């Protein structure tokens, strides 16, 4: 008998335009993993509304992210690509799991602490329970592996805790998921402040490279990257700007940071930056033209996300029914 393929689930929020961090921390690895796993790749629009979104931008970005998934090389024939809000089980399971989550553990989430810092009294409750929705996304598909950037590690720990808690309280229901965090692309840093994560919600456009940035913009942003005055290309925390560029090149070329260092021994920052920019452009250009093509073919995109939602609804509903039954709800 054919063995069941292990399951992968991951998602990106349509809360801003995607960055090189999203690409190297998440997407590029999904592409590499797709053949060995049964994969669900979701555009997590329910997550995006924890921050106010302009409806028309949310619509455009949701479809653009789906296009980026496909353009990056995720095969829609072999994987399940869908939009989170098309699968109501995510919201329902999230309520059920919210009722076994603790205020304490949610208050300890660093992403919540960071994002709520400047919100005063108007911190929306969605931001607080966001990790429970993420746990529901993952657990509904009996996911084995979750490929994400290192910033999501704590959220994944919570998903594991919630799975174990439910399994223990009722009876074995959920697979306990493992994170998959890449070596070089795990945390791409802000180009202007390399102590911070590169983020699509940053105020300064020079801080990030967008997946859809044109070549000239990429060249300009990389040449303006904040580095140091040491003038040697070394992989060390004392040179966070250079370390970040080494990580970027290493993730794109699929070579180790040490190999990058030896390639650039004795060379200057200007030449190094030029090569990093060209490597990014070479990687992104084919993807960008494919995205533009796909965005002009809404019917095709619709056929993909409709088929994806059908499959995702079927699988997630089975898990949701199990949860409801174990909790003690009357079967309908
Ligand atoms: P924001 O920056 O607005 O908080 P985000 O980009 O971190 O948003 P998502 O869009 O949900 O949030 O991230 C999708 C995936 O991209 C996640 O797996 C996340 O770990 C990864 N990711 C995001 N930024 C980076 C980064 N700078 N380096 C590596 N991976 C990243
Ligand atoms: N919280 C994640 C996005 C996300 C996700 C998921 C990632 C939502 N649900 C399920 C993996 C699996 C973030 O990167 N901000």
Short mmCIF file of C-alpha atoms and ligand atoms in Angstrom, two decimals:
data_model
loop_
_atom_site.label_atom_id
_atom_site.label_comp_id
_atom_site.label_asym_id
_atom_site.label_seq_id
_atom_site.Cartn_x
_atom_site.Cartn_y
_atom_site.Cartn_z
CA UNK A 1 0.00 0.00 0.00
CA UNK A 2 1.21 3.52 -0.76
CA UNK A 3 2.26 5.31 2.39
CA UNK A 4 0.40 8.53 3.28
CA UNK A 5 2.52 11.51 2.28
CA UNK A 6 3.26 13.82 5.19
CA UNK A 7 1.32 17.08 5.22
CA UNK A 8 2.66 20.62 4.92
CA UNK A 9 0.63 23.74 5.70
CA UNK A 10 1.82 27.33 5.39
CA UNK A 11 0.46 30.76 4.62
CA UNK A 12 1.27 34.40 3.99
CA UNK A 13 -0.92 37.34 4.97
CA UNK A 14 -2.11 39.80 2.32
CA UNK A 15 -1.31 42.65 4.73
CA UNK A 16 1.22 44.38 2.49
CA UNK A 17 3.28 43.73 -0.61
CA UNK A 18 5.52 40.69 -0.24
CA UNK A 19 9.19 41.19 0.56
CA UNK A 20 12.38 39.31 -0.17
CA UNK A 21 12.07 38.11 3.46
CA UNK A 22 8.76 36.39 2.70
CA UNK A 23 10.31 34.88 -0.41
CA UNK A 24 13.52 33.54 1.15
CA UNK A 25 12.06 32.70 4.57
CA UNK A 26 8.95 30.94 3.31
CA UNK A 27 8.06 30.69 -0.37
CA UNK A 28 11.34 29.47 -1.87
CA UNK A 29 11.37 26.58 0.60
CA UNK A 30 7.78 25.63 -0.16
CA UNK A 31 8.81 25.23 -3.78
CA UNK A 32 11.61 22.88 -2.78
CA UNK A 33 9.41 20.81 -0.47
CA UNK A 34 6.33 20.43 -2.67
CA UNK A 35 7.27 17.13 -4.31
CA UNK A 36 7.81 15.22 -1.10
CA UNK A 37 4.70 16.35 0.81
CA UNK A 38 0.96 16.77 0.51
CA UNK A 39 0.92 20.60 0.62
CA UNK A 40 -1.67 23.22 1.54
CA UNK A 41 -0.62 26.79 0.77
CA UNK A 42 -3.06 29.41 1.93
CA UNK A 43 -3.47 33.16 1.51
CA UNK A 44 -4.41 33.99 5.10
CA UNK A 45 -6.76 36.93 4.63
CA UNK A 46 -8.50 36.42 8.00
CA UNK A 47 -5.12 37.06 9.62
CA UNK A 48 -4.56 40.22 7.58
CA UNK A 49 -7.56 42.03 9.07
CA UNK A 50 -5.95 42.13 12.51
CA UNK A 51 -4.60 45.36 11.03
CA UNK A 52 -6.99 47.73 9.20
CA UNK A 53 -7.03 46.95 5.45
CA UNK A 54 -8.40 49.01 2.58
CA UNK A 55 -10.92 46.59 0.92
CA UNK A 56 -9.70 47.17 -2.62
CA UNK A 57 -6.05 46.71 -1.64
CA UNK A 58 -6.93 43.55 0.27
CA UNK A 59 -8.64 42.13 -2.83
CA UNK A 60 -5.72 42.97 -5.11
CA UNK A 61 -3.09 41.63 -2.73
CA UNK A 62 -4.97 38.40 -2.08
CA UNK A 63 -4.95 37.58 -5.79
CA UNK A 64 -1.40 38.86 -6.21
CA UNK A 65 -0.15 36.53 -3.47
CA UNK A 66 -1.89 33.60 -5.10
CA UNK A 67 -0.20 34.59 -8.38
CA UNK A 68 3.15 34.85 -6.62
CA UNK A 69 2.74 31.33 -5.20
CA UNK A 70 2.18 29.98 -8.70
CA UNK A 71 4.84 32.17 -10.36
CA UNK A 72 7.42 31.11 -7.76
CA UNK A 73 6.95 27.54 -8.95
CA UNK A 74 4.26 26.02 -6.75
CA UNK A 75 2.35 23.67 -8.99
CA UNK A 76 -1.41 24.27 -8.57
CA UNK A 77 -2.12 20.84 -10.03
CA UNK A 78 -0.18 19.05 -7.29
CA UNK A 79 -0.79 21.31 -4.29
CA UNK A 80 -3.86 22.77 -2.65
CA UNK A 81 -3.82 26.57 -3.04
CA UNK A 82 -6.67 28.41 -1.37
CA UNK A 83 -7.91 31.56 0.33
CA UNK A 84 -8.48 31.23 4.08
CA UNK A 85 -11.84 33.04 4.21
CA UNK A 86 -13.27 30.54 1.70
CA UNK A 87 -12.98 27.80 4.30
CA UNK A 88 -15.21 28.59 7.30
CA UNK A 89 -13.81 25.73 9.41
CA UNK A 90 -10.78 27.94 10.18
CA UNK A 91 -12.88 30.50 12.02
CA UNK A 92 -14.97 27.87 13.79
CA UNK A 93 -12.03 25.77 14.93
CA UNK A 94 -10.38 28.94 16.09
CA UNK A 95 -13.24 29.66 18.51
CA UNK A 96 -13.11 26.11 19.87
CA UNK A 97 -9.37 26.39 20.47
CA UNK A 98 -9.68 29.92 21.88
CA UNK A 99 -11.70 28.36 24.68
CA UNK A 100 -8.73 26.24 25.69
CA UNK A 101 -6.10 28.98 25.30
CA UNK A 102 -4.80 30.96 28.25
CA UNK A 103 -4.53 34.75 28.47
CA UNK A 104 -1.04 34.23 29.94
CA UNK A 105 0.40 32.27 27.04
CA UNK A 106 -1.11 34.65 24.47
CA UNK A 107 0.27 37.68 26.33
CA UNK A 108 3.75 36.20 26.05
CA UNK A 109 3.75 36.15 22.24
CA UNK A 110 6.50 38.53 21.13
CA UNK A 111 4.71 39.41 17.88
CA UNK A 112 1.68 40.54 19.91
CA UNK A 113 3.88 42.56 22.24
CA UNK A 114 5.67 44.22 19.30
CA UNK A 115 2.59 44.96 17.25
CA UNK A 116 0.46 46.24 20.14
CA UNK A 117 3.21 48.46 21.53
CA UNK A 118 2.07 51.73 19.99
CA UNK A 119 -1.68 51.10 20.00
CA UNK A 120 -2.52 52.51 23.42
CA UNK A 121 -6.03 51.46 24.50
CA UNK A 122 -7.17 50.41 21.07
CA UNK A 123 -5.40 47.09 20.69
CA UNK A 124 -7.84 44.94 18.77
CA UNK A 125 -8.65 41.57 20.26
CA UNK A 126 -7.96 39.88 16.91
CA UNK A 127 -4.29 40.69 17.27
CA UNK A 128 -4.34 38.94 20.65
CA UNK A 129 -6.01 35.71 19.48
CA UNK A 130 -4.25 35.66 16.09
CA UNK A 131 -1.91 32.78 17.11
CA UNK A 132 -4.96 30.61 17.91
CA UNK A 133 -6.29 31.15 14.39
CA UNK A 134 -2.85 30.18 13.08
CA UNK A 135 -2.95 27.01 15.22
CA UNK A 136 -6.37 26.18 13.75
CA UNK A 137 -5.05 26.62 10.21
CA UNK A 138 -2.32 24.12 10.94
CA UNK A 139 -4.20 21.57 13.06
CA UNK A 140 -7.26 21.25 10.80
CA UNK A 141 -5.15 19.52 8.13
CA UNK A 142 -3.27 17.23 10.52
CA UNK A 143 -0.14 19.01 9.42
CA UNK A 144 3.24 17.38 10.06
CA UNK A 145 5.50 20.22 8.94
CA UNK A 146 5.15 24.02 8.82
CA UNK A 147 7.78 25.85 6.72
CA UNK A 148 8.11 29.40 8.09
CA UNK A 149 10.70 32.06 8.92
CA UNK A 150 12.18 31.97 12.43
CA UNK A 151 9.86 34.77 13.66
CA UNK A 152 7.00 32.24 13.65
CA UNK A 153 8.69 29.71 15.92
CA UNK A 154 6.87 30.86 19.04
CA UNK A 155 3.48 30.69 17.30
CA UNK A 156 4.26 27.16 16.26
CA UNK A 157 5.11 26.21 19.84
CA UNK A 158 1.65 27.41 20.80
CA UNK A 159 0.06 25.32 18.03
CA UNK A 160 1.90 22.29 19.42
CA UNK A 161 0.75 23.07 22.98
CA UNK A 162 -2.87 23.51 21.89
CA UNK A 163 -2.78 20.24 19.93
CA UNK A 164 -1.37 18.35 22.91
CA UNK A 165 -3.83 19.99 25.30
CA UNK A 166 -6.83 19.00 23.18
CA UNK A 167 -5.49 15.47 22.60
CA UNK A 168 -4.98 15.05 26.32
CA UNK A 169 -8.28 16.58 27.41
CA UNK A 170 -10.44 14.51 25.00
CA UNK A 171 -8.59 11.83 23.02
CA UNK A 172 -5.92 11.83 20.27
CA UNK A 173 -7.26 14.15 17.56
CA UNK A 174 -4.48 16.29 16.14
CA UNK A 175 -1.04 15.58 14.71
CA UNK A 176 1.49 17.65 16.67
CA UNK A 177 3.24 19.78 13.98
CA UNK A 178 6.96 20.50 13.62
CA UNK A 179 8.44 23.77 12.34
CA UNK A 180 10.69 23.79 9.27
CA UNK A 181 13.00 26.80 9.42
CA UNK A 182 15.54 27.34 6.63
CA UNK A 183 19.26 27.86 7.36
CA UNK A 184 20.13 31.04 5.47
CA UNK A 185 16.79 32.69 4.75
CA UNK A 186 15.26 32.20 8.21
CA UNK A 187 15.46 35.87 9.12
CA UNK A 188 16.24 38.44 6.45
CA UNK A 189 16.93 41.75 8.17
CA UNK A 190 15.87 45.33 7.52
CA UNK A 191 18.33 46.94 5.05
CA UNK A 192 18.42 50.22 7.00
CA UNK A 193 18.52 48.71 10.49
CA UNK A 194 19.96 45.19 10.36
CA UNK A 195 18.98 44.49 13.96
CA UNK A 196 15.30 44.39 12.90
CA UNK A 197 13.45 41.85 10.74
CA UNK A 198 12.74 42.95 7.15
CA UNK A 199 9.01 43.63 7.31
CA UNK A 200 6.41 44.48 4.69
CA UNK A 201 4.80 46.87 7.15
CA UNK A 202 7.94 49.00 7.59
CA UNK A 203 7.49 52.75 7.04
CA UNK A 204 10.74 53.19 5.09
CA UNK A 205 10.72 51.61 1.58
CA UNK A 206 14.54 51.50 1.59
CA UNK A 207 14.30 49.00 4.45
CA UNK A 208 12.94 46.22 2.28
CA UNK A 209 13.08 44.73 -1.20
CA UNK A 210 9.65 43.86 -2.57
CA UNK A 211 9.24 40.75 -4.68
CA UNK A 212 7.72 43.03 -7.35
CA UNK A 213 10.37 45.81 -7.16
CA UNK A 214 11.78 46.66 -10.61
CA UNK A 215 15.53 46.00 -11.21
CA UNK A 216 16.55 49.67 -10.87
CA UNK A 217 14.84 49.92 -7.48
CA UNK A 218 16.55 46.74 -6.29
CA UNK A 219 19.96 48.08 -7.37
CA UNK A 220 19.33 51.38 -5.58
CA UNK A 221 18.06 49.81 -2.37
CA UNK A 222 20.91 47.28 -2.14
CA UNK A 223 23.54 49.96 -2.84
CA UNK A 224 22.08 52.01 0.04
CA UNK A 225 22.10 49.10 2.51
CA UNK A 226 23.53 50.15 5.86
CA UNK A 227 26.81 48.27 6.49
CA UNK A 228 29.95 49.23 8.47
CA UNK A 229 33.38 50.74 7.93
CA UNK A 230 35.46 47.58 8.44
CA UNK A 231 35.69 46.88 4.72
CA UNK A 232 36.00 43.06 5.00
CA UNK A 233 33.31 40.58 4.09
CA UNK A 234 32.90 38.40 7.17
CA UNK A 235 29.98 36.38 8.52
CA UNK A 236 29.78 37.80 12.01
CA UNK A 237 27.25 39.44 14.34
CA UNK A 238 29.63 42.40 14.60
CA UNK A 239 28.79 43.20 10.95
CA UNK A 240 25.02 42.66 10.85
CA UNK A 241 24.50 44.53 7.55
CA UNK A 242 27.10 42.45 5.70
CA UNK A 243 25.91 39.27 7.44
CA UNK A 244 22.41 39.94 6.12
CA UNK A 245 23.66 40.39 2.55
CA UNK A 246 25.65 37.16 2.89
CA UNK A 247 22.49 35.38 4.05
CA UNK A 248 20.55 36.77 1.10
CA UNK A 249 23.13 35.61 -1.44
CA UNK A 250 23.53 32.27 0.29
CA UNK A 251 19.76 31.61 0.27
CA UNK A 252 19.38 32.63 -3.38
CA UNK A 253 22.37 30.67 -4.65
CA UNK A 254 21.77 27.76 -2.29
CA UNK A 255 25.37 27.84 -1.05
CA UNK A 256 26.63 28.18 2.53
CA UNK A 257 27.51 31.57 4.08
CA UNK A 258 31.11 30.32 4.38
CA UNK A 259 31.25 29.74 0.63
CA UNK A 260 30.03 33.31 0.03
CA UNK A 261 32.75 34.62 2.35
CA UNK A 262 35.47 32.73 0.51
CA UNK A 263 34.17 33.88 -2.88
CA UNK A 264 34.46 37.53 -1.76
CA UNK A 265 37.77 37.34 0.07
CA UNK A 266 39.70 40.54 -0.57
CA UNK A 267 36.84 42.16 -2.48
CA UNK A 268 35.12 45.43 -1.62
CA UNK A 269 31.59 46.20 -0.44
CA UNK A 270 30.63 47.94 -3.70
CA UNK A 271 31.36 44.88 -5.81
CA UNK A 272 29.68 42.59 -3.29
CA UNK A 273 26.55 44.75 -3.19
CA UNK A 274 26.44 44.87 -6.98
CA UNK A 275 26.54 41.07 -7.17
CA UNK A 276 23.88 40.67 -4.47
CA UNK A 277 21.60 43.06 -6.36
CA UNK A 278 22.13 41.20 -9.65
CA UNK A 279 21.47 37.84 -7.98
CA UNK A 280 18.18 39.14 -6.56
CA UNK A 281 17.16 40.56 -9.93
CA UNK A 282 18.00 37.34 -11.73
CA UNK A 283 15.93 35.37 -9.22
CA UNK A 284 12.92 37.70 -9.25
CA UNK A 285 12.62 38.85 -12.88
CA UNK A 286 11.07 35.64 -14.32
CA UNK A 287 8.72 35.48 -11.34
CA UNK A 288 7.61 39.09 -11.85
CA UNK A 289 6.66 38.65 -15.48
CA UNK A 290 4.73 35.47 -14.64
CA UNK A 291 2.84 37.33 -11.88
CA UNK A 292 1.85 40.08 -14.32
CA UNK A 293 0.58 37.47 -16.76
CA UNK A 294 -1.42 35.66 -14.08
CA UNK A 295 -2.96 38.87 -12.75
CA UNK A 296 -4.39 39.39 -16.24
CA UNK A 297 -6.02 35.98 -16.15
CA UNK A 298 -8.53 36.24 -13.30
CA UNK A 299 -10.54 33.31 -14.62
CA UNK A 300 -7.60 30.99 -14.29
CA UNK A 301 -6.89 32.24 -10.76
CA UNK A 302 -10.53 31.73 -9.86
CA UNK A 303 -10.43 28.15 -11.08
CA UNK A 304 -7.41 27.48 -8.86
CA UNK A 305 -8.77 29.02 -5.66
CA UNK A 306 -12.20 27.46 -6.12
CA UNK A 307 -10.78 23.99 -6.58
CA UNK A 308 -8.43 24.59 -3.64
CA UNK A 309 -11.29 25.69 -1.37
CA UNK A 310 -13.30 22.59 -2.24
CA UNK A 311 -10.51 20.27 -1.21
CA UNK A 312 -9.62 22.33 1.87
CA UNK A 313 -13.27 22.47 2.94
CA UNK A 314 -13.60 18.73 2.68
CA UNK A 315 -10.47 17.94 4.71
CA UNK A 316 -10.90 20.65 7.35
CA UNK A 317 -14.59 19.91 7.88
CA UNK A 318 -13.77 16.31 8.79
CA UNK A 319 -11.42 17.51 11.53
CA UNK A 320 -13.86 20.17 12.71
CA UNK A 321 -16.65 17.58 13.03
CA UNK A 322 -14.36 15.42 15.16
CA UNK A 323 -13.57 18.37 17.42
CA UNK A 324 -17.25 19.26 17.81
CA UNK A 325 -18.23 15.71 18.62
CA UNK A 326 -15.51 15.28 21.23
CA UNK A 327 -16.41 18.57 22.88
CA UNK A 328 -20.00 17.38 23.26
CA UNK A 329 -21.95 19.21 20.57
CA UNK A 330 -25.00 17.36 19.20
CA UNK A 331 -24.20 16.05 15.70
CA UNK A 332 -26.43 17.69 13.08
P1 LIG B 1 4.74 41.76 8.87
O1 LIG B 1 6.15 42.00 8.48
O2 LIG B 1 3.79 42.75 8.37
O3 LIG B 1 4.57 41.42 10.30
P2 LIG B 1 5.17 39.22 7.85
O4 LIG B 1 5.71 39.37 6.48
O5 LIG B 1 6.08 38.87 8.96
O6 LIG B 1 4.30 40.47 8.14
P3 LIG B 1 3.56 37.06 6.92
O7 LIG B 1 3.19 37.66 5.65
O8 LIG B 1 2.45 36.30 7.47
O9 LIG B 1 4.04 38.11 7.95
O10 LIG B 1 4.82 36.14 6.75
C1 LIG B 1 4.77 35.06 5.90
C2 LIG B 1 5.99 34.21 6.02
O11 LIG B 1 7.16 34.95 5.69
C3 LIG B 1 6.22 33.64 7.41
O12 LIG B 1 6.63 32.29 7.27
C4 LIG B 1 7.33 34.47 7.97
O13 LIG B 1 8.10 33.77 8.91
C5 LIG B 1 8.13 34.76 6.71
N1 LIG B 1 8.89 36.00 6.86
C6 LIG B 1 8.39 37.25 7.00
N2 LIG B 1 9.39 38.16 7.09
C7 LIG B 1 10.55 37.45 7.01
C8 LIG B 1 11.95 37.82 7.05
N3 LIG B 1 12.31 39.07 7.20
N4 LIG B 1 12.87 36.83 6.95
C9 LIG B 1 12.49 35.55 6.79
N5 LIG B 1 11.21 35.14 6.76
C10 LIG B 1 10.24 36.07 6.87
N1 LIG B 2 1.29 34.05 11.31
C1 LIG B 2 1.99 33.80 10.09
C2 LIG B 2 1.10 33.61 8.91
C3 LIG B 2 0.30 32.37 9.07
C4 LIG B 2 0.78 31.03 8.97
C5 LIG B 2 -0.35 30.19 9.23
C6 LIG B 2 2.03 30.47 8.70
C7 LIG B 2 -1.01 32.30 9.38
N2 LIG B 2 -1.41 31.01 9.48
C8 LIG B 2 -0.23 28.82 9.26
C9 LIG B 2 2.12 29.07 8.72
C10 LIG B 2 1.00 28.28 8.99
C11 LIG B 2 2.94 34.95 9.86
O1 LIG B 2 3.90 34.76 9.23
N3 LIG B 2 2.72 36.12 10.33
#
